[in-house]
Amino acid sequence: MAADRMNINRSWEHIQQKYVGTGHSDMTKFEWASNIHRESIASHIGHHNMLQYFAVAQGEAVGRVRYTLLEKMLQPCGPPPEKEGEET
């Protein structure tokens, strides 16, 4: 039983190192949400049929929709919240 637990922990650490979006204990809610949104947008851009669907639904060209989605990847959840103790 203990060996299984150690094996699971090792594999989880490997997954966290390999994939940024899996998160860690110090990750904020905003960082987690940004990662999820970026992964979703990247998936939409990578699947051409989905991109065409969005273009038809919005009445825009496929290139324009791709450009809009790429711009949205910069700040998918808006500007980051101010941290406590920081002054701008």
mmCIF file of N, CA and C in Angstrom:
data_model
loop_
_atom_site.group_PDB
_atom_site.id
_atom_site.type_symbol
_atom_site.label_atom_id
_atom_site.label_comp_id
_atom_site.label_asym_id
_atom_site.label_seq_id
_atom_site.Cartn_x
_atom_site.Cartn_y
_atom_site.Cartn_z
ATOM 1 N N MET A 1 0.813 -1.190 0.000
ATOM 2 C CA MET A 1 0.000 0.000 0.000
ATOM 3 C C MET A 1 0.863 1.263 0.000
ATOM 4 N N ALA A 2 1.893 1.284 0.844
ATOM 5 C CA ALA A 2 2.766 2.453 0.909
ATOM 6 C C ALA A 2 3.552 2.626 -0.381
ATOM 7 N N ALA A 3 3.914 1.511 -1.015
ATOM 8 C CA ALA A 3 4.656 1.582 -2.274
ATOM 9 C C ALA A 3 3.784 2.188 -3.374
ATOM 10 N N ASP A 4 2.514 1.840 -3.378
ATOM 11 C CA ASP A 4 1.595 2.412 -4.365
ATOM 12 C C ASP A 4 1.465 3.919 -4.179
ATOM 13 N N ARG A 5 1.408 4.343 -2.928
ATOM 14 C CA ARG A 5 1.273 5.767 -2.626
ATOM 15 C C ARG A 5 2.515 6.528 -3.099
ATOM 16 N N MET A 6 3.703 5.953 -2.862
ATOM 17 C CA MET A 6 4.942 6.593 -3.317
ATOM 18 C C MET A 6 4.996 6.669 -4.837
ATOM 19 N N ASN A 7 4.546 5.619 -5.502
ATOM 20 C CA ASN A 7 4.547 5.581 -6.959
ATOM 21 C C ASN A 7 3.598 6.632 -7.527
ATOM 22 N N ILE A 8 2.436 6.790 -6.898
ATOM 23 C CA ILE A 8 1.469 7.797 -7.350
ATOM 24 C C ILE A 8 2.048 9.190 -7.176
ATOM 25 N N ASN A 9 2.710 9.441 -6.038
ATOM 26 C CA ASN A 9 3.306 10.760 -5.798
ATOM 27 C C ASN A 9 4.394 11.062 -6.813
ATOM 28 N N ARG A 10 5.212 10.064 -7.142
ATOM 29 C CA ARG A 10 6.269 10.281 -8.142
ATOM 30 C C ARG A 10 5.678 10.583 -9.510
ATOM 31 N N SER A 11 4.647 9.840 -9.889
ATOM 32 C CA SER A 11 4.045 10.077 -11.201
ATOM 33 C C SER A 11 3.356 11.448 -11.239
ATOM 34 N N TRP A 12 2.749 11.870 -10.123
ATOM 35 C CA TRP A 12 2.106 13.182 -10.071
ATOM 36 C C TRP A 12 3.138 14.291 -10.210
ATOM 37 N N GLU A 13 4.283 14.149 -9.554
ATOM 38 C CA GLU A 13 5.352 15.138 -9.676
ATOM 39 C C GLU A 13 5.863 15.205 -11.108
ATOM 40 N N HIS A 14 5.958 14.046 -11.759
ATOM 41 C CA HIS A 14 6.398 14.013 -13.152
ATOM 42 C C HIS A 14 5.396 14.739 -14.049
ATOM 43 N N ILE A 15 4.121 14.512 -13.823
ATOM 44 C CA ILE A 15 3.077 15.174 -14.619
ATOM 45 C C ILE A 15 3.125 16.684 -14.401
ATOM 46 N N GLN A 16 3.322 17.123 -13.149
ATOM 47 C CA GLN A 16 3.385 18.555 -12.868
ATOM 48 C C GLN A 16 4.579 19.209 -13.548
ATOM 49 N N GLN A 17 5.703 18.512 -13.633
ATOM 50 C CA GLN A 17 6.872 19.066 -14.305
ATOM 51 C C GLN A 17 6.668 19.109 -15.813
ATOM 52 N N LYS A 18 5.989 18.103 -16.345
ATOM 53 C CA LYS A 18 5.814 18.005 -17.796
ATOM 54 C C LYS A 18 4.743 18.975 -18.308
ATOM 55 N N TYR A 19 3.660 19.116 -17.579
ATOM 56 C CA TYR A 19 2.546 19.954 -18.010
ATOM 57 C C TYR A 19 2.344 21.096 -17.017
ATOM 58 N N VAL A 20 2.499 22.325 -17.485
ATOM 59 C CA VAL A 20 2.426 23.499 -16.615
ATOM 60 C C VAL A 20 1.029 23.668 -16.029
ATOM 61 N N GLY A 21 0.012 23.386 -16.778
ATOM 62 C CA GLY A 21 -1.360 23.659 -16.362
ATOM 63 C C GLY A 21 -1.908 22.764 -15.278
ATOM 64 N N THR A 22 -1.174 21.712 -14.878
ATOM 65 C CA THR A 22 -1.710 20.821 -13.843
ATOM 66 C C THR A 22 -1.721 21.469 -12.473
ATOM 67 N N GLY A 23 -0.917 22.479 -12.280
ATOM 68 C CA GLY A 23 -0.953 23.248 -11.046
ATOM 69 C C GLY A 23 -0.071 22.682 -9.950
ATOM 70 N N HIS A 24 -0.032 23.423 -8.866
ATOM 71 C CA HIS A 24 0.708 23.033 -7.680
ATOM 72 C C HIS A 24 0.046 23.689 -6.481
ATOM 73 N N SER A 25 0.547 23.431 -5.297
ATOM 74 C CA SER A 25 -0.120 23.902 -4.080
ATOM 75 C C SER A 25 -0.061 25.418 -3.918
ATOM 76 N N ASP A 26 0.924 26.080 -4.515
ATOM 77 C CA ASP A 26 1.059 27.532 -4.365
ATOM 78 C C ASP A 26 0.380 28.321 -5.484
ATOM 79 N N MET A 27 -0.283 27.657 -6.387
ATOM 80 C CA MET A 27 -0.919 28.327 -7.523
ATOM 81 C C MET A 27 -2.196 29.034 -7.071
ATOM 82 N N THR A 28 -2.359 30.263 -7.533
ATOM 83 C CA THR A 28 -3.565 31.016 -7.184
ATOM 84 C C THR A 28 -4.721 30.625 -8.092
ATOM 85 N N LYS A 29 -5.904 30.998 -7.696
ATOM 86 C CA LYS A 29 -7.098 30.711 -8.489
ATOM 87 C C LYS A 29 -7.002 31.399 -9.857
ATOM 88 N N PHE A 30 -6.470 32.624 -9.876
ATOM 89 C CA PHE A 30 -6.331 33.366 -11.129
ATOM 90 C C PHE A 30 -5.363 32.663 -12.078
ATOM 91 N N GLU A 31 -4.223 32.198 -11.569
ATOM 92 C CA GLU A 31 -3.250 31.489 -12.407
ATOM 93 C C GLU A 31 -3.843 30.198 -12.966
ATOM 94 N N TRP A 32 -4.591 29.480 -12.129
ATOM 95 C CA TRP A 32 -5.208 28.233 -12.576
ATOM 96 C C TRP A 32 -6.234 28.512 -13.676
ATOM 97 N N ALA A 33 -7.065 29.522 -13.471
ATOM 98 C CA ALA A 33 -8.083 29.865 -14.464
ATOM 99 C C ALA A 33 -7.433 30.326 -15.769
ATOM 100 N N SER A 34 -6.349 31.097 -15.683
ATOM 101 C CA SER A 34 -5.648 31.548 -16.886
ATOM 102 C C SER A 34 -5.085 30.363 -17.661
ATOM 103 N N ASN A 35 -4.500 29.400 -16.959
ATOM 104 C CA ASN A 35 -3.969 28.209 -17.627
ATOM 105 C C ASN A 35 -5.068 27.430 -18.331
ATOM 106 N N ILE A 36 -6.205 27.260 -17.671
ATOM 107 C CA ILE A 36 -7.319 26.523 -18.270
ATOM 108 C C ILE A 36 -7.830 27.241 -19.516
ATOM 109 N N HIS A 37 -7.991 28.560 -19.432
ATOM 110 C CA HIS A 37 -8.465 29.319 -20.589
ATOM 111 C C HIS A 37 -7.465 29.247 -21.743
ATOM 112 N N ARG A 38 -6.176 29.379 -21.444
ATOM 113 C CA ARG A 38 -5.163 29.316 -22.499
ATOM 114 C C ARG A 38 -5.151 27.947 -23.173
ATOM 115 N N GLU A 39 -5.279 26.888 -22.389
ATOM 116 C CA GLU A 39 -5.305 25.547 -22.977
ATOM 117 C C GLU A 39 -6.531 25.363 -23.857
ATOM 118 N N SER A 40 -7.668 25.891 -23.418
ATOM 119 C CA SER A 40 -8.894 25.779 -24.217
ATOM 120 C C SER A 40 -8.767 26.553 -25.519
ATOM 121 N N ILE A 41 -8.237 27.762 -25.450
ATOM 122 C CA ILE A 41 -8.072 28.575 -26.657
ATOM 123 C C ILE A 41 -7.095 27.913 -27.613
ATOM 124 N N ALA A 42 -5.994 27.370 -27.089
ATOM 125 C CA ALA A 42 -5.022 26.682 -27.941
ATOM 126 C C ALA A 42 -5.656 25.472 -28.618
ATOM 127 N N SER A 43 -6.516 24.776 -27.905
ATOM 128 C CA SER A 43 -7.209 23.633 -28.495
ATOM 129 C C SER A 43 -8.155 24.082 -29.607
ATOM 130 N N HIS A 44 -8.867 25.184 -29.382
ATOM 131 C CA HIS A 44 -9.781 25.701 -30.414
ATOM 132 C C HIS A 44 -9.009 26.119 -31.664
ATOM 133 N N ILE A 45 -7.862 26.754 -31.470
ATOM 134 C CA ILE A 45 -7.060 27.181 -32.615
ATOM 135 C C ILE A 45 -6.488 25.979 -33.348
ATOM 136 N N GLY A 46 -6.110 24.956 -32.607
ATOM 137 C CA GLY A 46 -5.503 23.763 -33.207
ATOM 138 C C GLY A 46 -6.475 22.889 -33.967
ATOM 139 N N HIS A 47 -7.753 22.938 -33.634
ATOM 140 C CA HIS A 47 -8.757 22.146 -34.336
ATOM 141 C C HIS A 47 -9.459 23.046 -35.349
ATOM 142 N N HIS A 48 -9.100 22.856 -36.611
ATOM 143 C CA HIS A 48 -9.576 23.761 -37.663
ATOM 144 C C HIS A 48 -11.099 23.747 -37.789
ATOM 145 N N ASN A 49 -11.723 22.592 -37.576
ATOM 146 C CA ASN A 49 -13.185 22.532 -37.685
ATOM 147 C C ASN A 49 -13.860 23.410 -36.637
ATOM 148 N N MET A 50 -13.305 23.430 -35.442
ATOM 149 C CA MET A 50 -13.861 24.269 -34.381
ATOM 150 C C MET A 50 -13.676 25.744 -34.732
ATOM 151 N N LEU A 51 -12.524 26.059 -35.300
ATOM 152 C CA LEU A 51 -12.248 27.438 -35.709
ATOM 153 C C LEU A 51 -13.232 27.874 -36.800
ATOM 154 N N GLN A 52 -13.512 26.982 -37.742
ATOM 155 C CA GLN A 52 -14.490 27.300 -38.784
ATOM 156 C C GLN A 52 -15.883 27.497 -38.194
ATOM 157 N N TYR A 53 -16.232 26.672 -37.219
ATOM 158 C CA TYR A 53 -17.531 26.795 -36.567
ATOM 159 C C TYR A 53 -17.667 28.165 -35.900
ATOM 160 N N PHE A 54 -16.634 28.578 -35.175
ATOM 161 C CA PHE A 54 -16.666 29.898 -34.536
ATOM 162 C C PHE A 54 -16.777 31.009 -35.574
ATOM 163 N N ALA A 55 -16.061 30.866 -36.688
ATOM 164 C CA ALA A 55 -16.081 31.886 -37.731
ATOM 165 C C ALA A 55 -17.478 32.016 -38.338
ATOM 166 N N VAL A 56 -18.116 30.893 -38.604
ATOM 167 C CA VAL A 56 -19.465 30.933 -39.183
ATOM 168 C C VAL A 56 -20.448 31.522 -38.175
ATOM 169 N N ALA A 57 -20.329 31.118 -36.914
ATOM 170 C CA ALA A 57 -21.253 31.605 -35.878
ATOM 171 C C ALA A 57 -21.119 33.113 -35.659
ATOM 172 N N GLN A 58 -19.886 33.632 -35.794
ATOM 173 C CA GLN A 58 -19.662 35.055 -35.580
ATOM 174 C C GLN A 58 -19.772 35.867 -36.863
ATOM 175 N N GLY A 59 -19.828 35.205 -38.000
ATOM 176 C CA GLY A 59 -19.903 35.921 -39.271
ATOM 177 C C GLY A 59 -18.589 36.592 -39.629
ATOM 178 N N GLU A 60 -17.484 36.030 -39.208
ATOM 179 C CA GLU A 60 -16.151 36.583 -39.455
ATOM 180 C C GLU A 60 -15.342 35.606 -40.289
ATOM 181 N N ALA A 61 -14.203 36.077 -40.788
ATOM 182 C CA ALA A 61 -13.283 35.205 -41.508
ATOM 183 C C ALA A 61 -12.521 34.333 -40.500
ATOM 184 N N VAL A 62 -12.080 33.169 -40.963
ATOM 185 C CA VAL A 62 -11.353 32.245 -40.095
ATOM 186 C C VAL A 62 -10.080 32.891 -39.564
ATOM 187 N N GLY A 63 -9.376 33.622 -40.410
ATOM 188 C CA GLY A 63 -8.153 34.298 -39.987
ATOM 189 C C GLY A 63 -8.410 35.332 -38.912
ATOM 190 N N ARG A 64 -9.509 36.053 -39.024
ATOM 191 C CA ARG A 64 -9.860 37.064 -38.021
ATOM 192 C C ARG A 64 -10.171 36.405 -36.682
ATOM 193 N N VAL A 65 -10.892 35.271 -36.706
ATOM 194 C CA VAL A 65 -11.221 34.559 -35.469
ATOM 195 C C VAL A 65 -9.947 34.011 -34.826
ATOM 196 N N ARG A 66 -9.047 33.466 -35.642
ATOM 197 C CA ARG A 66 -7.779 32.951 -35.114
ATOM 198 C C ARG A 66 -6.979 34.083 -34.459
ATOM 199 N N TYR A 67 -6.920 35.232 -35.123
ATOM 200 C CA TYR A 67 -6.194 36.384 -34.585
ATOM 201 C C TYR A 67 -6.811 36.849 -33.264
ATOM 202 N N THR A 68 -8.121 36.897 -33.195
ATOM 203 C CA THR A 68 -8.812 37.308 -31.975
ATOM 204 C C THR A 68 -8.517 36.345 -30.832
ATOM 205 N N LEU A 69 -8.540 35.044 -31.128
ATOM 206 C CA LEU A 69 -8.247 34.057 -30.093
ATOM 207 C C LEU A 69 -6.794 34.154 -29.630
ATOM 208 N N LEU A 70 -5.885 34.397 -30.568
ATOM 209 C CA LEU A 70 -4.476 34.551 -30.186
ATOM 210 C C LEU A 70 -4.276 35.773 -29.302
ATOM 211 N N GLU A 71 -4.970 36.873 -29.590
ATOM 212 C CA GLU A 71 -4.894 38.053 -28.735
ATOM 213 C C GLU A 71 -5.457 37.766 -27.348
ATOM 214 N N LYS A 72 -6.516 36.957 -27.301
ATOM 215 C CA LYS A 72 -7.148 36.642 -26.034
ATOM 216 C C LYS A 72 -6.242 35.789 -25.136
ATOM 217 N N MET A 73 -5.257 35.111 -25.722
ATOM 218 C CA MET A 73 -4.353 34.276 -24.937
ATOM 219 C C MET A 73 -3.416 35.112 -24.063
ATOM 220 N N LEU A 74 -3.223 36.385 -24.388
ATOM 221 C CA LEU A 74 -2.343 37.232 -23.582
ATOM 222 C C LEU A 74 -2.890 37.419 -22.170
ATOM 223 N N GLN A 75 -4.131 37.784 -22.056
ATOM 224 C CA GLN A 75 -4.783 37.936 -20.753
ATOM 225 C C GLN A 75 -6.179 37.328 -20.851
ATOM 226 N N PRO A 76 -6.264 36.004 -20.770
ATOM 227 C CA PRO A 76 -7.563 35.353 -20.980
ATOM 228 C C PRO A 76 -8.594 35.666 -19.908
ATOM 229 N N CYS A 77 -8.162 35.995 -18.712
ATOM 230 C CA CYS A 77 -9.092 36.294 -17.609
ATOM 231 C C CYS A 77 -9.019 37.751 -17.187
ATOM 232 N N GLY A 78 -8.495 38.598 -18.033
ATOM 233 C CA GLY A 78 -8.367 40.005 -17.684
ATOM 234 C C GLY A 78 -7.062 40.272 -16.956
ATOM 235 N N PRO A 79 -6.867 41.499 -16.507
ATOM 236 C CA PRO A 79 -5.627 41.821 -15.800
ATOM 237 C C PRO A 79 -5.548 41.072 -14.475
ATOM 238 N N PRO A 80 -4.343 40.730 -14.038
ATOM 239 C CA PRO A 80 -4.212 39.986 -12.779
ATOM 240 C C PRO A 80 -4.637 40.841 -11.583
ATOM 241 N N PRO A 81 -5.198 40.199 -10.572
ATOM 242 C CA PRO A 81 -5.621 40.963 -9.392
ATOM 243 C C PRO A 81 -4.401 41.476 -8.636
ATOM 244 N N GLU A 82 -4.606 42.580 -7.937
ATOM 245 C CA GLU A 82 -3.511 43.147 -7.145
ATOM 246 C C GLU A 82 -3.250 42.231 -5.948
ATOM 247 N N LYS A 83 -1.974 41.981 -5.682
ATOM 248 C CA LYS A 83 -1.615 41.154 -4.534
ATOM 249 C C LYS A 83 -1.573 42.022 -3.281
ATOM 250 N N GLU A 84 -1.854 41.409 -2.160
ATOM 251 C CA GLU A 84 -1.827 42.144 -0.907
ATOM 252 C C GLU A 84 -0.411 42.575 -0.590
ATOM 253 N N GLY A 85 -0.243 43.793 -0.167
ATOM 254 C CA GLY A 85 1.060 44.292 0.211
ATOM 255 C C GLY A 85 1.828 44.935 -0.925
ATOM 256 N N GLU A 86 1.325 44.874 -2.137
ATOM 257 C CA GLU A 86 1.995 45.513 -3.279
ATOM 258 C C GLU A 86 1.358 46.856 -3.576
ATOM 259 N N GLU A 87 2.197 47.806 -3.886
ATOM 260 C CA GLU A 87 1.691 49.121 -4.270
ATOM 261 C C GLU A 87 2.012 49.334 -5.740
ATOM 262 N N THR A 88 1.098 49.953 -6.459
ATOM 263 C CA THR A 88 1.297 50.176 -7.881
ATOM 264 C C THR A 88 1.779 51.557 -8.167
#
